[in-house]
Amino acid sequence: LADSYTVALWSYCADKNGISSSNTSCSTPTRDFWFDPVQAWHLKNTVFADGLPKALDDVLKTYHSVSRVMVRLYLIAISITAASTILGFCAVFSLVGSILPLIMTSISTVGLLTASIMATVVYSSVVGTFDTVLRSYGVDATLGLNMFALTWSAFLSAKISSFLWFFRGLCCCCGKRK
């Protein structure tokens, strides 16, 4: 077992000599990643794996299914944001052209909001359950706030972008009346 594990959206890293040492090994990033402690801690076919506490088993099943949806929402939001940025340059001179980036940024905003809520709820549940169920085994789980700052900042940026496209459409639509 490693001394510490850092779990991210796409992979995890195991550090054998304390946090951020030079003896760190990371899993291969994958789109369908979820942190399975039984696999990562090599507990398969052990007494512990066969008798996982129900609370831990339930939260891991939820985390496994939600993580797939969450990653896809992030990928969709990033793709739509990139496409709306490109379309935005073309839409600067046209009211009709500004409707498509508005729709796209709105979809991206909803996707980021959903993914951010899912990440906050699921990761908080996993950490809380790890702390409750595994503390007697010496496991201490904490949330890395950098990821939450990033995901909620991305949502706020997308929301601002949607509002700006909306108001641009209003100004161009209503400002040209005579």
Tab-separated table of C-alpha atoms in Angstrom:
chain	number	residue	atom	x	y	z
A	1	LEU	CA	0.000	0.000	0.000
A	2	ALA	CA	1.083	3.534	-0.682
A	3	ASP	CA	1.251	6.182	2.039
A	4	SER	CA	-1.157	8.468	0.211
A	5	TYR	CA	-3.438	8.469	-2.812
A	6	THR	CA	-4.526	11.454	-4.876
A	7	VAL	CA	-7.715	10.764	-6.776
A	8	ALA	CA	-8.583	12.955	-9.753
A	9	LEU	CA	-11.244	12.973	-12.447
A	10	TRP	CA	-9.286	10.809	-14.926
A	11	SER	CA	-6.848	8.813	-12.776
A	12	TYR	CA	-5.171	8.486	-9.395
A	13	CYS	CA	-1.618	8.645	-8.110
A	14	ALA	CA	-0.135	6.543	-5.311
A	15	ASP	CA	2.743	7.999	-3.321
A	16	LYS	CA	4.858	5.534	-1.356
A	17	ASN	CA	6.931	8.052	0.645
A	18	GLY	CA	4.446	10.653	1.788
A	19	ILE	CA	2.593	13.289	-0.152
A	20	SER	CA	4.349	14.623	-3.279
A	21	SER	CA	7.506	12.570	-3.069
A	22	SER	CA	9.564	11.397	-6.019
A	23	ASN	CA	8.284	7.841	-5.543
A	24	THR	CA	4.854	8.403	-7.088
A	25	SER	CA	3.112	6.114	-9.555
A	26	CYS	CA	-0.042	7.109	-11.392
A	27	SER	CA	-2.709	5.109	-13.163
A	28	THR	CA	-3.285	5.635	-16.864
A	29	PRO	CA	-5.892	8.376	-17.409
A	30	THR	CA	-9.118	6.999	-18.841
A	31	ARG	CA	-12.509	8.417	-19.693
A	32	ASP	CA	-14.272	5.747	-17.613
A	33	PHE	CA	-12.053	6.135	-14.538
A	34	TRP	CA	-13.315	5.694	-11.025
A	35	PHE	CA	-11.231	5.001	-7.944
A	36	ASP	CA	-11.842	1.453	-6.769
A	37	PRO	CA	-10.090	1.067	-3.411
A	38	VAL	CA	-10.422	-2.725	-3.462
A	39	GLN	CA	-8.475	-2.854	-6.727
A	40	ALA	CA	-6.056	0.008	-5.911
A	41	TRP	CA	-5.235	-1.375	-2.463
A	42	HIS	CA	-4.947	-4.959	-3.782
A	43	LEU	CA	-7.692	-6.237	-1.475
A	44	LYS	CA	-9.438	-8.523	-3.968
A	45	ASN	CA	-10.093	-11.989	-2.514
A	46	THR	CA	-9.420	-10.809	1.015
A	47	VAL	CA	-11.662	-10.843	4.064
A	48	PHE	CA	-12.014	-7.067	3.856
A	49	ALA	CA	-13.155	-7.065	0.206
A	50	ASP	CA	-15.709	-9.789	0.853
A	51	GLY	CA	-17.142	-7.984	3.858
A	52	LEU	CA	-17.188	-4.336	2.775
A	53	PRO	CA	-19.430	-2.297	5.052
A	54	LYS	CA	-22.770	-1.600	3.340
A	55	ALA	CA	-22.323	2.183	3.534
A	56	LEU	CA	-18.964	1.977	1.759
A	57	ASP	CA	-20.244	-0.475	-0.845
A	58	ASP	CA	-23.280	1.751	-1.561
A	59	VAL	CA	-21.273	4.963	-1.937
A	60	LEU	CA	-18.718	3.245	-4.191
A	61	LYS	CA	-21.474	1.907	-6.463
A	62	THR	CA	-23.002	5.383	-6.691
A	63	TYR	CA	-19.597	6.960	-7.328
A	64	HIS	CA	-18.856	4.403	-10.051
A	65	SER	CA	-22.065	5.104	-11.977
A	66	VAL	CA	-22.067	8.886	-11.457
A	67	SER	CA	-18.396	9.317	-12.409
A	68	ARG	CA	-19.073	8.093	-15.954
A	69	VAL	CA	-21.878	10.596	-16.473
A	70	MET	CA	-19.866	13.386	-14.860
A	71	VAL	CA	-16.844	12.900	-17.140
A	72	ARG	CA	-19.063	12.875	-20.222
A	73	LEU	CA	-20.785	16.080	-19.103
A	74	TYR	CA	-17.403	17.780	-18.697
A	75	LEU	CA	-16.279	16.594	-22.140
A	76	ILE	CA	-19.512	17.778	-23.768
A	77	ALA	CA	-19.305	21.149	-22.030
A	78	ILE	CA	-15.676	21.656	-23.045
A	79	SER	CA	-16.414	20.696	-26.661
A	80	ILE	CA	-19.453	22.955	-26.881
A	81	THR	CA	-17.536	25.823	-25.295
A	82	ALA	CA	-14.729	25.475	-27.846
A	83	ALA	CA	-17.233	25.373	-30.728
A	84	SER	CA	-19.171	28.372	-29.403
A	85	THR	CA	-15.931	30.340	-29.081
A	86	ILE	CA	-15.150	29.715	-32.743
A	87	LEU	CA	-18.722	30.522	-33.782
A	88	GLY	CA	-18.638	33.594	-31.584
A	89	PHE	CA	-15.953	35.185	-33.730
A	90	CYS	CA	-18.183	34.715	-36.776
A	91	ALA	CA	-21.293	35.890	-34.940
A	92	VAL	CA	-19.986	39.292	-33.884
A	93	PHE	CA	-21.452	40.936	-36.973
A	94	SER	CA	-24.822	39.190	-37.079
A	95	LEU	CA	-27.841	38.948	-34.773
A	96	VAL	CA	-28.862	35.621	-36.264
A	97	GLY	CA	-25.300	34.416	-35.859
A	98	SER	CA	-25.336	35.274	-32.160
A	99	ILE	CA	-28.285	32.984	-31.429
A	100	LEU	CA	-26.301	29.793	-31.995
A	101	PRO	CA	-23.483	30.709	-29.558
A	102	LEU	CA	-26.187	31.697	-27.028
A	103	ILE	CA	-27.802	28.272	-27.322
A	104	MET	CA	-24.434	26.533	-27.171
A	105	THR	CA	-23.187	28.451	-24.133
A	106	SER	CA	-26.506	27.802	-22.394
A	107	ILE	CA	-26.131	24.053	-22.981
A	108	SER	CA	-22.532	24.224	-21.762
A	109	THR	CA	-23.637	26.129	-18.652
A	110	VAL	CA	-26.276	23.524	-17.795
A	111	GLY	CA	-23.768	20.712	-18.378
A	112	LEU	CA	-21.155	22.353	-16.166
A	113	LEU	CA	-23.708	23.083	-13.445
A	114	THR	CA	-24.877	19.466	-13.466
A	115	ALA	CA	-21.324	18.070	-13.458
A	116	SER	CA	-20.254	20.485	-10.695
A	117	ILE	CA	-23.179	19.498	-8.488
A	118	MET	CA	-22.518	15.816	-9.154
A	119	ALA	CA	-18.809	16.182	-8.348
A	120	THR	CA	-19.483	18.111	-5.154
A	121	VAL	CA	-22.116	15.681	-3.861
A	122	VAL	CA	-20.399	12.453	-4.886
A	123	TYR	CA	-16.858	13.321	-3.796
A	124	SER	CA	-18.140	14.742	-0.496
A	125	SER	CA	-20.115	11.524	0.084
A	126	VAL	CA	-17.128	9.326	-0.733
A	127	VAL	CA	-14.815	11.279	1.573
A	128	GLY	CA	-17.391	11.324	4.370
A	129	THR	CA	-17.971	7.585	4.068
A	130	PHE	CA	-14.238	6.820	3.928
A	131	ASP	CA	-13.707	8.919	7.062
A	132	THR	CA	-16.560	7.219	8.893
A	133	VAL	CA	-16.063	3.610	7.812
A	134	LEU	CA	-12.291	3.375	7.318
A	135	ARG	CA	-10.921	5.616	10.077
A	136	SER	CA	-10.421	2.609	12.363
A	137	TYR	CA	-8.064	1.207	9.688
A	138	GLY	CA	-5.984	4.396	9.690
A	139	VAL	CA	-7.492	5.837	6.508
A	140	ASP	CA	-7.863	9.615	6.451
A	141	ALA	CA	-9.707	11.114	3.488
A	142	THR	CA	-9.798	14.799	2.520
A	143	LEU	CA	-11.258	16.791	-0.346
A	144	GLY	CA	-8.916	18.652	-2.666
A	145	LEU	CA	-10.496	22.050	-3.028
A	146	ASN	CA	-8.597	22.947	-6.222
A	147	MET	CA	-10.862	20.750	-8.337
A	148	PHE	CA	-13.976	22.307	-6.844
A	149	ALA	CA	-12.609	25.808	-7.395
A	150	LEU	CA	-11.923	24.890	-11.028
A	151	THR	CA	-15.293	23.288	-11.759
A	152	TRP	CA	-17.345	26.042	-10.089
A	153	SER	CA	-15.225	28.755	-11.756
A	154	ALA	CA	-15.845	27.091	-15.117
A	155	PHE	CA	-19.574	27.090	-14.402
A	156	LEU	CA	-19.544	30.779	-13.438
A	157	SER	CA	-17.562	31.650	-16.565
A	158	ALA	CA	-20.042	29.745	-18.732
A	159	LYS	CA	-22.939	31.488	-16.985
A	160	ILE	CA	-21.377	34.910	-17.608
A	161	SER	CA	-20.789	33.949	-21.239
A	162	SER	CA	-24.443	32.958	-21.636
A	163	PHE	CA	-25.588	36.253	-20.146
A	164	LEU	CA	-23.274	38.232	-22.404
A	165	TRP	CA	-24.566	36.448	-25.519
A	166	PHE	CA	-28.133	36.999	-24.311
A	167	PHE	CA	-27.601	40.728	-23.757
A	168	ARG	CA	-25.730	41.053	-27.043
A	169	GLY	CA	-28.758	39.576	-28.774
A	170	LEU	CA	-31.054	42.012	-26.956
A	171	CYS	CA	-28.907	45.008	-27.840
A	172	CYS	CA	-28.619	44.076	-31.490
A	173	CYS	CA	-32.275	43.153	-31.752
A	174	CYS	CA	-33.735	46.157	-29.944
A	175	GLY	CA	-31.048	48.703	-30.726
A	176	LYS	CA	-31.684	48.717	-34.484
A	177	ARG	CA	-35.362	49.697	-34.319
A	178	LYS	CA	-36.270	53.087	-35.754
